[in-house]
Coordinates of C-alpha atoms in Angstrom, one line a residue:
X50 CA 37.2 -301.8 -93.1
X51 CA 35.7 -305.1 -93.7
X52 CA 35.4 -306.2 -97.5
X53 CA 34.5 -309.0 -99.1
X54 CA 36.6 -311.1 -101.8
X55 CA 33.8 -310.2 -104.2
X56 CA 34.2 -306.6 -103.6
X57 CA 37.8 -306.6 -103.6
X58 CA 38.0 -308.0 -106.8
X59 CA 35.6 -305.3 -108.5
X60 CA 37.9 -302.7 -107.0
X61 CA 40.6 -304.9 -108.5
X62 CA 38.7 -304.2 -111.9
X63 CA 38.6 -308.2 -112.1
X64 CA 35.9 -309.9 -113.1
X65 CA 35.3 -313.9 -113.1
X66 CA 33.6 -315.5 -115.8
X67 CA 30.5 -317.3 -114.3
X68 CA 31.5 -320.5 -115.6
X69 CA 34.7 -320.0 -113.8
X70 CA 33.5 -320.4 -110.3
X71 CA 33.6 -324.4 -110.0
X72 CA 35.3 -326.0 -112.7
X73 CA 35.3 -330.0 -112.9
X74 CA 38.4 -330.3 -115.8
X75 CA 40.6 -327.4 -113.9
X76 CA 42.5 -328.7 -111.2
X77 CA 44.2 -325.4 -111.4
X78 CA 42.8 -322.4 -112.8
X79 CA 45.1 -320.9 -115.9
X80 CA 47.9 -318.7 -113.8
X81 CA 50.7 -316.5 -115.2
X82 CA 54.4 -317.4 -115.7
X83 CA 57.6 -315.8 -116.9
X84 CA 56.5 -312.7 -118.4
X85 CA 58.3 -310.6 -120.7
X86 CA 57.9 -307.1 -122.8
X87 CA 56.9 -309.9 -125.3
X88 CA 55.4 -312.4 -123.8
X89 CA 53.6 -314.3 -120.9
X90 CA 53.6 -317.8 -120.3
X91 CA 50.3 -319.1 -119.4
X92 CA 49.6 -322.6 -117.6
X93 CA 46.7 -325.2 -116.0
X94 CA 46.3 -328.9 -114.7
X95 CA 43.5 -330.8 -115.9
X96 CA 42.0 -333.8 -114.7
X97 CA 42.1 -335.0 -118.1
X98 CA 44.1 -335.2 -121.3
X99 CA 42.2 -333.1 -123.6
X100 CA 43.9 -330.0 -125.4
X101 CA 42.9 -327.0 -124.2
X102 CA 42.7 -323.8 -126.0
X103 CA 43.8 -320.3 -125.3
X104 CA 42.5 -317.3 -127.2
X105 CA 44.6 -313.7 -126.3
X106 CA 43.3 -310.9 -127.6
X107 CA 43.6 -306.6 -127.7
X108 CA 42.6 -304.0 -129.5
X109 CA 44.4 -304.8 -132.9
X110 CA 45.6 -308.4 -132.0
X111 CA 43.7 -311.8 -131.4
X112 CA 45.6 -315.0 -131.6
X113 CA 44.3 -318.6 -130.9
X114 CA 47.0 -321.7 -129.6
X115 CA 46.1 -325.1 -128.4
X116 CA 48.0 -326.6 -125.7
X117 CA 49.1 -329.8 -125.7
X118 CA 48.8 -331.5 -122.3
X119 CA 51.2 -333.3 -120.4
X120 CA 50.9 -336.0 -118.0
X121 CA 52.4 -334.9 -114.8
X122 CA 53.5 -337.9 -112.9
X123 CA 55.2 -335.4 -110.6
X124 CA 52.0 -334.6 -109.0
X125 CA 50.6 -337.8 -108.0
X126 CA 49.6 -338.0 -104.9
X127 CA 51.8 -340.1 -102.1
X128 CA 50.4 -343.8 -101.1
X129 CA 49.9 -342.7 -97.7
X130 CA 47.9 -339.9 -98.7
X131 CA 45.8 -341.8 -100.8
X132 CA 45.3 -344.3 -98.6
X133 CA 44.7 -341.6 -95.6
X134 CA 42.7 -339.3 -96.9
X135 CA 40.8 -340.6 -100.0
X136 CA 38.1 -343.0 -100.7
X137 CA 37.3 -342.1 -104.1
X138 CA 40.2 -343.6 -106.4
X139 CA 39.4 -341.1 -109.0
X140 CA 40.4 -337.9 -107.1
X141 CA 43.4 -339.0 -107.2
X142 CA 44.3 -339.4 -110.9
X143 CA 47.4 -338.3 -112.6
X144 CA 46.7 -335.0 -113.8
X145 CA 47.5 -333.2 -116.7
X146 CA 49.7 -329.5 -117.4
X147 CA 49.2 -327.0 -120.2
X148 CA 51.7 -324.5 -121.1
X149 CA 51.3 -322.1 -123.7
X150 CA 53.6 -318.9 -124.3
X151 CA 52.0 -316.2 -126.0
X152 CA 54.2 -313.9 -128.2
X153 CA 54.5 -311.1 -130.5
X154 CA 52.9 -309.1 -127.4
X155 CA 53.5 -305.2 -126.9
X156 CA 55.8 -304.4 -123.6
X157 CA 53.2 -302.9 -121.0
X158 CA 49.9 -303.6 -122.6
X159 CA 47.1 -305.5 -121.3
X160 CA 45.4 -308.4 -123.2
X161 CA 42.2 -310.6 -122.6
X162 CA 43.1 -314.2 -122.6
X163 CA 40.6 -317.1 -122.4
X164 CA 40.8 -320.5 -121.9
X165 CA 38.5 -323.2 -123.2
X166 CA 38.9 -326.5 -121.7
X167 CA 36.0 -329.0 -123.4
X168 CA 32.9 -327.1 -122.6
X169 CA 34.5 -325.0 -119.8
X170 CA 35.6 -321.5 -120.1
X171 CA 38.0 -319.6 -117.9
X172 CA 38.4 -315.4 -119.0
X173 CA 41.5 -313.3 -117.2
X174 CA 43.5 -310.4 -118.1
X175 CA 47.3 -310.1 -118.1
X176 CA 50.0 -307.5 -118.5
X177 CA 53.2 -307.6 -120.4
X178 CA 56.2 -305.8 -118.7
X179 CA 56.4 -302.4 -119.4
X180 CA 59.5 -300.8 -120.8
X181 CA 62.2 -299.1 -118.9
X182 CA 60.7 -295.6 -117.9
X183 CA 57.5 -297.4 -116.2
X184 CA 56.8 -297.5 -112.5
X185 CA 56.7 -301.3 -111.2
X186 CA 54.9 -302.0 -108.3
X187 CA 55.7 -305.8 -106.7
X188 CA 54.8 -307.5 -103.5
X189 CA 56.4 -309.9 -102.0
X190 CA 56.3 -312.8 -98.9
X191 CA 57.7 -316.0 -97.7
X192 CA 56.3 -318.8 -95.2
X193 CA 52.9 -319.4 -96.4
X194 CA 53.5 -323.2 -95.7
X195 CA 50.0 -324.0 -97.1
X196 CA 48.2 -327.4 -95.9
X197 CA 44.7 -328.7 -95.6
X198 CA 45.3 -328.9 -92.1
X199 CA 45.8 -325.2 -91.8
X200 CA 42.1 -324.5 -91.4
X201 CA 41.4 -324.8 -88.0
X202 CA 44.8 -324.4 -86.9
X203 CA 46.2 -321.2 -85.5
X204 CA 49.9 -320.3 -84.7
X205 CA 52.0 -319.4 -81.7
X206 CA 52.0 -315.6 -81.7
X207 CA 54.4 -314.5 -78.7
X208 CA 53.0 -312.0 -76.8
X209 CA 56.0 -309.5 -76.1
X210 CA 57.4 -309.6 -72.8
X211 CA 54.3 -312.5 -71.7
X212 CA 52.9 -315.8 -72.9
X213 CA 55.6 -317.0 -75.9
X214 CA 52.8 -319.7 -77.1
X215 CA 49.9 -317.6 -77.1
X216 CA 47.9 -318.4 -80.2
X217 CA 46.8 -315.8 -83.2
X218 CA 43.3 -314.8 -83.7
X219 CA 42.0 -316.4 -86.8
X220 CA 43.8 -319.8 -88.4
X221 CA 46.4 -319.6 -91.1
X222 CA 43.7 -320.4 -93.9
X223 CA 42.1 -317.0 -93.2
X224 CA 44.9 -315.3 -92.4
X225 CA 46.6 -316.2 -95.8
X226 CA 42.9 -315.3 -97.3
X227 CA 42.9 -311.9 -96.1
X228 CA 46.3 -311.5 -97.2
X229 CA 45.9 -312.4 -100.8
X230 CA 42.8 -310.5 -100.5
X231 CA 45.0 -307.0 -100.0
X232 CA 47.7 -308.0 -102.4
X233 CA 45.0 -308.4 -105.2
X234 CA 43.6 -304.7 -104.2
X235 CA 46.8 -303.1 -104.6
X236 CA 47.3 -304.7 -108.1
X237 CA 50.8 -305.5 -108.3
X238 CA 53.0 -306.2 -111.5
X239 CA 54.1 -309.4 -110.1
X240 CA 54.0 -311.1 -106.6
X241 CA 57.4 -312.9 -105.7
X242 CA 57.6 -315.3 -103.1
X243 CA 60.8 -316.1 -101.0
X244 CA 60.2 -319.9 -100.8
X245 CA 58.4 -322.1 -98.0
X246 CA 55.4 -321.9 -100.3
X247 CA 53.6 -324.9 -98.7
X248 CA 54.4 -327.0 -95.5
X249 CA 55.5 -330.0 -97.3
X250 CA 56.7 -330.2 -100.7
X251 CA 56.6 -333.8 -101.5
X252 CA 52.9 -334.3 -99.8
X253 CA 50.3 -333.3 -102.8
X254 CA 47.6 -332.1 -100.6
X255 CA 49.7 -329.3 -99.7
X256 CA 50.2 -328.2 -103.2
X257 CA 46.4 -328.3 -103.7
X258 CA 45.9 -326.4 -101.0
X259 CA 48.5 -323.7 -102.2
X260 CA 46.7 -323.2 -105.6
X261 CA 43.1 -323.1 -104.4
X262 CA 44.6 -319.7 -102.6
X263 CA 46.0 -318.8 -105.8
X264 CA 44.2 -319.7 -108.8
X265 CA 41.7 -321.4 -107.2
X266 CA 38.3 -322.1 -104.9
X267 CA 39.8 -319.2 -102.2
X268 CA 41.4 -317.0 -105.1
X269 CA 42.7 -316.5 -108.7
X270 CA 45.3 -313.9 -108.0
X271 CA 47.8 -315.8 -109.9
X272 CA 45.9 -316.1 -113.3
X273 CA 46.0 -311.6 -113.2
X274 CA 49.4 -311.4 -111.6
X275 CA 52.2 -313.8 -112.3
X276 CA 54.6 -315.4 -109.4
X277 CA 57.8 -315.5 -109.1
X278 CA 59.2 -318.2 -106.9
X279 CA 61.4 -319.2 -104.3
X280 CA 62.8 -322.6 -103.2
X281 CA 62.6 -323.1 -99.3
X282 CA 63.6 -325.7 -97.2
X283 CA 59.9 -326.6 -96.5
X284 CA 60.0 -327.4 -100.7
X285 CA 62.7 -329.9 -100.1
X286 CA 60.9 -331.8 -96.8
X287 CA 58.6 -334.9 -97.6
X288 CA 56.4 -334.4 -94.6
X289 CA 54.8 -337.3 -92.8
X290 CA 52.6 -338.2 -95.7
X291 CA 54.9 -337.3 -98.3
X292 CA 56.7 -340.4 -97.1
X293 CA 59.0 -339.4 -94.2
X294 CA 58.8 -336.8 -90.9
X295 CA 62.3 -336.4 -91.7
X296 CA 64.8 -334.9 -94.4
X297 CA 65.6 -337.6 -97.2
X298 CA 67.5 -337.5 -100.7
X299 CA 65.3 -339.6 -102.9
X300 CA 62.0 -337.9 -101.3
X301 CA 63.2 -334.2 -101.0
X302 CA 64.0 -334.7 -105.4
X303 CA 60.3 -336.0 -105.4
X304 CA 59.4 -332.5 -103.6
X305 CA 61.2 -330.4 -105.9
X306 CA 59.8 -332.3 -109.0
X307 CA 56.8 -331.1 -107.8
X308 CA 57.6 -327.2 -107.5
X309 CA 59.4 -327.9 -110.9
X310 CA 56.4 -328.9 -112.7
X311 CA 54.0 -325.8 -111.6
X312 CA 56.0 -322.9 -112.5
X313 CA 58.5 -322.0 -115.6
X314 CA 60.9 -319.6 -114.9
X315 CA 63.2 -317.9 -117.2
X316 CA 66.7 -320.5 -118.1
X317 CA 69.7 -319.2 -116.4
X318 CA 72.0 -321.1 -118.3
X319 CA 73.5 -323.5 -115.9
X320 CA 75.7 -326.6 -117.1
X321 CA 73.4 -328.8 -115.0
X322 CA 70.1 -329.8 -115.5
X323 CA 68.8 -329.9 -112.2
X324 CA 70.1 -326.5 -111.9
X325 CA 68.0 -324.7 -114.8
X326 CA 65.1 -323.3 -112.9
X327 CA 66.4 -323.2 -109.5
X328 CA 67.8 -319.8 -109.7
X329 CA 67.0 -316.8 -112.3
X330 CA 66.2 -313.4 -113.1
X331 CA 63.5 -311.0 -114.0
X332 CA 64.3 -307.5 -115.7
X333 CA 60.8 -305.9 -115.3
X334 CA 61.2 -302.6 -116.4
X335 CA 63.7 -300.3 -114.5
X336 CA 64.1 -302.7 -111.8
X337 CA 65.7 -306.1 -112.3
X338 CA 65.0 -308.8 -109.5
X339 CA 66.9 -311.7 -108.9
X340 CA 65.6 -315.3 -106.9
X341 CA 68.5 -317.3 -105.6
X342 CA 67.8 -321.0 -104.3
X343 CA 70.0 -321.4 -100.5
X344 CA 68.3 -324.5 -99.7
X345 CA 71.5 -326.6 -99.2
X346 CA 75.3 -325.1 -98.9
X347 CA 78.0 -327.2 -99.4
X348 CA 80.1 -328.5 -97.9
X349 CA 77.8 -330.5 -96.3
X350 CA 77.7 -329.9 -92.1
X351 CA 79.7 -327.4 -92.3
X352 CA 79.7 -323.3 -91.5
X353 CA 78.5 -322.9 -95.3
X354 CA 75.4 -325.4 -95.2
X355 CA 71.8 -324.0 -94.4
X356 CA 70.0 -327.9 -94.0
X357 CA 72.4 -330.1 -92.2
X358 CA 68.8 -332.2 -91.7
X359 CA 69.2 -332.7 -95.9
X360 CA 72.0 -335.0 -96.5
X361 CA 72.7 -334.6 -100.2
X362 CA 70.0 -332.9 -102.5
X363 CA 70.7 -331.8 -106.7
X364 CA 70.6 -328.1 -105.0
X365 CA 73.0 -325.6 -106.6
X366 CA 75.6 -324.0 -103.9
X367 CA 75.4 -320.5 -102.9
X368 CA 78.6 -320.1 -101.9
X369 CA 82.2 -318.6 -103.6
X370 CA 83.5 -320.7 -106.7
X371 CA 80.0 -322.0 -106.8
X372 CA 78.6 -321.8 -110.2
X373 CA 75.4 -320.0 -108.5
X374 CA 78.0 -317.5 -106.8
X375 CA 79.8 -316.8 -110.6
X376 CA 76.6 -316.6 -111.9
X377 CA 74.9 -314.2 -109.4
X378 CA 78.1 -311.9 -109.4
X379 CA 77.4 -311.3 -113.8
X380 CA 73.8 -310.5 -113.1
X381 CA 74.8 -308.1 -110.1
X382 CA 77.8 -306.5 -112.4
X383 CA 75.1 -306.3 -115.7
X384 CA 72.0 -304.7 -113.5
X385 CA 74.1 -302.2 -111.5
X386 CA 74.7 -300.5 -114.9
X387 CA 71.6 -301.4 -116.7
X388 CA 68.4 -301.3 -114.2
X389 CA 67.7 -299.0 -111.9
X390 CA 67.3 -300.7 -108.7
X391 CA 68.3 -304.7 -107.8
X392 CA 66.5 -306.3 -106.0
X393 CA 67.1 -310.1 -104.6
X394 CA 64.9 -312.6 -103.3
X395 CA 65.9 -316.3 -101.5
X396 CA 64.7 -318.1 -98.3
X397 CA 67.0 -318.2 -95.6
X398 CA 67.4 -314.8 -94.1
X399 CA 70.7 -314.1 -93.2
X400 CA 70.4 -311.4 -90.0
X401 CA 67.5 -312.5 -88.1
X402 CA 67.0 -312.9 -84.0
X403 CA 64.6 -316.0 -84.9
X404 CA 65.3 -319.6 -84.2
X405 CA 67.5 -319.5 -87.7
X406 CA 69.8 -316.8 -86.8
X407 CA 71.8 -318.8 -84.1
X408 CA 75.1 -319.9 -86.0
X409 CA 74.9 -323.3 -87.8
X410 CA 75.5 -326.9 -85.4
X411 CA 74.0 -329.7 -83.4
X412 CA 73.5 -328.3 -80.2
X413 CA 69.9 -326.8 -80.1
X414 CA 69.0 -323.3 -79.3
X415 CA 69.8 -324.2 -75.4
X416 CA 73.3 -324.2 -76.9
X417 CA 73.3 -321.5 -79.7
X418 CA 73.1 -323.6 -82.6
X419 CA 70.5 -324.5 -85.0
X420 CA 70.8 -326.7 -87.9
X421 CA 69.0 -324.5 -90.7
X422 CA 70.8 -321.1 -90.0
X423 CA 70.2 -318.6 -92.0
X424 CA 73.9 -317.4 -91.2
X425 CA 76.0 -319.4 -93.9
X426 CA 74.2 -317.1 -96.5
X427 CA 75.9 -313.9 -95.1
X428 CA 78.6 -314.8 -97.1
X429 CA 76.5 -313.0 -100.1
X430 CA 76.5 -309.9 -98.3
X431 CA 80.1 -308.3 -99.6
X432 CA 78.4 -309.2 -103.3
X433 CA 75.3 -307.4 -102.5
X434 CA 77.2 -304.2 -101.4
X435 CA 79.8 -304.2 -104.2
X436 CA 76.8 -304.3 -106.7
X437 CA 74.9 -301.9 -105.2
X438 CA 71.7 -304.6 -104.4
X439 CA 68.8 -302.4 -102.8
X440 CA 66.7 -305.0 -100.8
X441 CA 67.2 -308.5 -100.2
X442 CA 63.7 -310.1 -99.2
X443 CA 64.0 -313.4 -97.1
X444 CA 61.9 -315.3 -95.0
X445 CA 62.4 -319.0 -92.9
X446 CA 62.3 -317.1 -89.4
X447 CA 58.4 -316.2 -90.0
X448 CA 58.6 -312.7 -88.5
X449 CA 58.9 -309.2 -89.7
X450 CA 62.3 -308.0 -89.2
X451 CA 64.5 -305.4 -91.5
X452 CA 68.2 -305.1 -91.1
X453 CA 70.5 -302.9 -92.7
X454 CA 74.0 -303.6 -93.4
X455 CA 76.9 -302.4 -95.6
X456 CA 74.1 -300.0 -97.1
X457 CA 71.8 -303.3 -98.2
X458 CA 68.3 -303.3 -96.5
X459 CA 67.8 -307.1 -95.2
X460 CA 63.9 -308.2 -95.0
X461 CA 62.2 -310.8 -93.1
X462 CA 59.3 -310.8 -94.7
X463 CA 57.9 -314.7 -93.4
X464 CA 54.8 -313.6 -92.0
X465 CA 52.6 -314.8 -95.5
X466 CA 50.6 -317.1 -93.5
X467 CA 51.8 -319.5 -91.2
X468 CA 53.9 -318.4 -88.0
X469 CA 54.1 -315.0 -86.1
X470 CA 57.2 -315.5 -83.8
X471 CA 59.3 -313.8 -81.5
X472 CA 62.5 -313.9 -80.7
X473 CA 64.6 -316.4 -80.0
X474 CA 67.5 -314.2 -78.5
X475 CA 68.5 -310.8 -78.0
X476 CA 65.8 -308.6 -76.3
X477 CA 62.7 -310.3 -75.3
X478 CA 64.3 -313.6 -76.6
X479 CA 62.9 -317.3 -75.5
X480 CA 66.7 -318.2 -75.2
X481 CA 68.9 -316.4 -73.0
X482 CA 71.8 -316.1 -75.2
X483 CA 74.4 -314.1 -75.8
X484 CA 73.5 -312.8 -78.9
X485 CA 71.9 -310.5 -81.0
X486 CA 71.3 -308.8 -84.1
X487 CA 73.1 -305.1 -84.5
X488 CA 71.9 -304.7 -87.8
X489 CA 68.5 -304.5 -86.9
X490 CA 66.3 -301.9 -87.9
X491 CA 63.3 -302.6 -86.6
X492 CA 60.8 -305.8 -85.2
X493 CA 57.6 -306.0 -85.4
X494 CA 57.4 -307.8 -81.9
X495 CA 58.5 -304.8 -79.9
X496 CA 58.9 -301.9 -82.9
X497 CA 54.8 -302.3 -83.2
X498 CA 53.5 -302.6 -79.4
X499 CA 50.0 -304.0 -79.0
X500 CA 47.3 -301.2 -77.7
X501 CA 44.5 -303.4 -76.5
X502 CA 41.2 -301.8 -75.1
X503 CA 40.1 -304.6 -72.9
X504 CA 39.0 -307.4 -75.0
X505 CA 40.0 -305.4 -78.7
X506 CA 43.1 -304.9 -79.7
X507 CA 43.1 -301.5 -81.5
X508 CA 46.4 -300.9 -82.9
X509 CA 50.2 -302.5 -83.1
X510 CA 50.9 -306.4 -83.0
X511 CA 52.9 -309.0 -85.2
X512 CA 50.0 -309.8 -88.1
X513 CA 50.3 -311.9 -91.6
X514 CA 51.7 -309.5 -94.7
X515 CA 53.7 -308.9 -97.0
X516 CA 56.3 -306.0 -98.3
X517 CA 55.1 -303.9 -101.5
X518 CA 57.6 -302.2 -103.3
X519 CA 56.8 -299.2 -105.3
X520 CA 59.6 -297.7 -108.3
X521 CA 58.9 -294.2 -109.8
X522 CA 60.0 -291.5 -110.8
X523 CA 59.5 -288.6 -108.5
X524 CA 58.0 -285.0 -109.3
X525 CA 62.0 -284.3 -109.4
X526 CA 62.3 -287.2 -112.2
X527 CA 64.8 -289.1 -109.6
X528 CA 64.3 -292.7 -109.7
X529 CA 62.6 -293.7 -106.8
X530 CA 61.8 -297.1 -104.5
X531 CA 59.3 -296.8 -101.7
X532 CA 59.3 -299.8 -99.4
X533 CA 56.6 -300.5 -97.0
X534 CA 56.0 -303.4 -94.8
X535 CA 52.4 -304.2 -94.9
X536 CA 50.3 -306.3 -92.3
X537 CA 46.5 -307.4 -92.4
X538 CA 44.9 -305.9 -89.2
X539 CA 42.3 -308.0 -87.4
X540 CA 39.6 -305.3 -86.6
X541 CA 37.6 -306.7 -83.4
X542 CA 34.6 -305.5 -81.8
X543 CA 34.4 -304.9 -78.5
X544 CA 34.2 -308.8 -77.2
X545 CA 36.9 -309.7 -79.2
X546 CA 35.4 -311.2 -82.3
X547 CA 37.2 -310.6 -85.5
X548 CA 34.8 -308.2 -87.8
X549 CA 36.8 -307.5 -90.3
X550 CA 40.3 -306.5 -92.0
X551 CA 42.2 -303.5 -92.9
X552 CA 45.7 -302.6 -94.8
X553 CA 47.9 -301.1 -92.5
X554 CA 52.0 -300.0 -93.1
X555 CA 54.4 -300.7 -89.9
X556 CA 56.2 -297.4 -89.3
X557 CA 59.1 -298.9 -91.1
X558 CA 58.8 -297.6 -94.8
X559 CA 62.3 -297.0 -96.6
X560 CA 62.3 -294.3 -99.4
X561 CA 65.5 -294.8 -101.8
X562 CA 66.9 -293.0 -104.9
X563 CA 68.6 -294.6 -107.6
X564 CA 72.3 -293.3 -107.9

């Protein structure tokens, strides 16, 4: 039932340093990147330009680095938001990044890492990726959309067949909390998130408020676990502080800078710079897991373009004869014969009934249109099948959805923390469209119905989670993948009031076996 983060964490077998609690010189807490049999990548902001340094040690092995900071001029903060929402001038300092990448590391073996930054100390553990014959367990989630302005606020959550903008229990900085809070329980290998990460990628505040969920004030998941990333279109929009309440070139490149500078991924090898960390992949032991960016298909306002609200962005294309496409079809090709399971991650889901599944265009959902579809990314789906992909996890439509098609299991899995729709069309739809989703599996918005005793609501309902994905092998010694849809129950008492939260699986869990 109800648990706290403190006691979560000891279940966790984490354990904060005391020092590590409120930390003037981290900005961001140390977090994991990029790992490897070999190696993990290991970063931080700063407030100031001091090295920092990192000691990682296990039985038989200690090493000591020092990190040489960088000024990140990518994470300033936007005039208007300084001149909005601060009155100290020194809050809002360039800060600094620290990147370190610790090698020589055994695959699968945990190591003690500390940081010492002046007279501050932060102490984690990490894990190296086992070899092939290991079990991997990963969650994943899109559409956390993180902003101060989330506390306080709570999101439409359509009641089936009733009141489309009734509002969710709690407000999306709790609901994200709790969330995180499970995911650390469970202790994944990685966490992999399918893009939207915060609400607007070029406003700073938004950033901030996505690490102090992470490796921060709310929690340090990231410095255990490391993320994988996703862009979104959310990544690419300035926001109304981030210099414009509309799509725009020069500020959505400002945005990505910005998602650029936190994380390092592994180099794909594209011809193009602005390319490099867009889209990669991750072999983590039997399993290999691929992130794709869709946030802008050329041409440009066509039947092929997700954002017709972006006008021209350095964003690789997803589409055939793309170098993306070329690119994805040689990972597919190499991991059907090396890896067990495949596994692919971007934002725009591609079979939804949400406000993003209506076809690309102009003309609002009145008319069937919307001008982010998901739809133009469909064109991936012959790929996926000929390759053998297992799951594709998605997000933008912020619901929990699962669709199967040509054998390839299709996840909405937007529900990390900021809306809890329903849908648009087909049953139960806002719009009364003709159209609907065949491949659909199941939805949480009628597949899980509500059971309210008067004022509690006891079982069922749309709620914020995530998927886990489990890979063994089974007491047969058949490779294995066990995927369950996961959602953070609100347990009430008998007014109402939200006591408490529990793990529960939707009645949606796919068991597969590896050919």
């Amino acid at each position: 039932m109800k648990k706290t983060l403190l006691s979560a964490l000891i279940l966790a077998g984490i354990h904060f340093n005391s020092v590590a609690s409120d930390q003037a010189n981290f900005k961001v807490n140390p977090y994991l990147q990029n790992p490897t049999p070999t190696s993990m990548t290991i970063m931080w902001v700063t407030t100031d330009d001091k090295a920092g340094e990192l000691t990682v040690s296990a039985e038989g092995f200690t090493e000591t680095l020092k990190s040489t900071p960088t000024i990140a001029k990518e994470l300033d903060y936007y005039p208007t938001e300084v001149e909005k929402y601060f009155t100290n001038q020194a809050e809002t300092q360039t800060p600094y990044i620290h990147r370190i990448t610790i090698d020589r590391l055994k695959p699968g073996t945990q190591y003690q890492y500390e940081v010492a930054q002046g007279s501050e100390k932060y102490a984690a553990h990490f894990t190296t990726v086992p070899n092939k014959d290991s079990s991997v367990r990963f969650v994943v989630y899109s559409d956390s959309e993180t902003e101060p302005e989330s506390t306080g606020k709570t999101r439409r959550w359509s009641e089936p067949y009733g009141d489309f903008d009734r509002q969710y229990l709690v407000d999306q900085t709790v609901g994200y909390q709790e969330n995180i809070r499970v995911m650390l329980e469970r202790q994944p290998n990685f966490i992999a998130i399918a893009g939207d990460l915060v609400e607007s990628g070029n406003e700073q505040r938004d950033w901030d408020e996505f690490w102090r969920h992470n490796a921060g004030e709310y929690n340090n998941i990231a410095s255990y676990i490391p993320i994988l990333p996703a862009l979104g279109n959310h990544e690419n929009y300035p926001g109304p502080d981030g210099g414009m309440k509309e799509y725009n070139t020069e500020l959505a490149l400002q945005a990505i800078a910005r998602y650029k500078a936190y994380f390092d991924v592994p180099d794909n090898g594209s011809k193009v710079d602005a390319y490099k960390d867009r889209f990669y992949r991750v072999d983590y032991g039997p399993i290999t897991f691929i992130t794709l960016d869709t946030s802008d298909g050329k041409e440009d306002k066509t039947d092929k373009d997700t954002n017709w609200r972006l006008p021209g962005v350095n964003a690789p294309d997803f589409n055939p004869g793309s170098e993306q496409y070329e690119w994805l079809e040689k990972q597919l090709a190499d991991a059907q014969k090396n890896s067990q399971f495949t596994f692919v991650q971007f934002h725009h889901v591609p079979y939804s009934v949400g406000p993003h599944g209506f076809p690309t265009g102009n003309g609002g959902f009145d008319n069937g249109q919307d001008n982010q579809s998901g739809v133009p990314v469909r064109i991936l789906t012959p790929l996926f099948a000929k390759y053998g992909v297992d799951a594709v996890f998605a997000g933008h439509d912020e619901m929990y959805e699962h669709s199967l098609v040509e054998g390839v299991h299709f996840y909405d899995t937007g529900t990390g923390g900021d809306g809890l729709r329903g849908p648009y069309f087909g049953k139960d739809g806002k719009y009364k469209i003709d159209l609907d989703n065949p491949y659909q599996q199941f939805l949480a918005h009628l597949d899980a119905p509500e059971v309210w005793k008067d004022k509690q609501l006891v079982s069922g309902g749309k709620h914020y989670g995530h998927m886990e994905v489990n890979v063994f092998q089974n007491d047969q010694g058949v490779w294995t993948t066990e995927i369950s849809p996961v959602y953070v129950f609100p347990i009430m008492d008998k007014e109402g009031k939200v006591t408490g939260w529990e793990r529960r699986v939707y009645q949606d869990v796919v068991t597969l076996t590896a050919q």
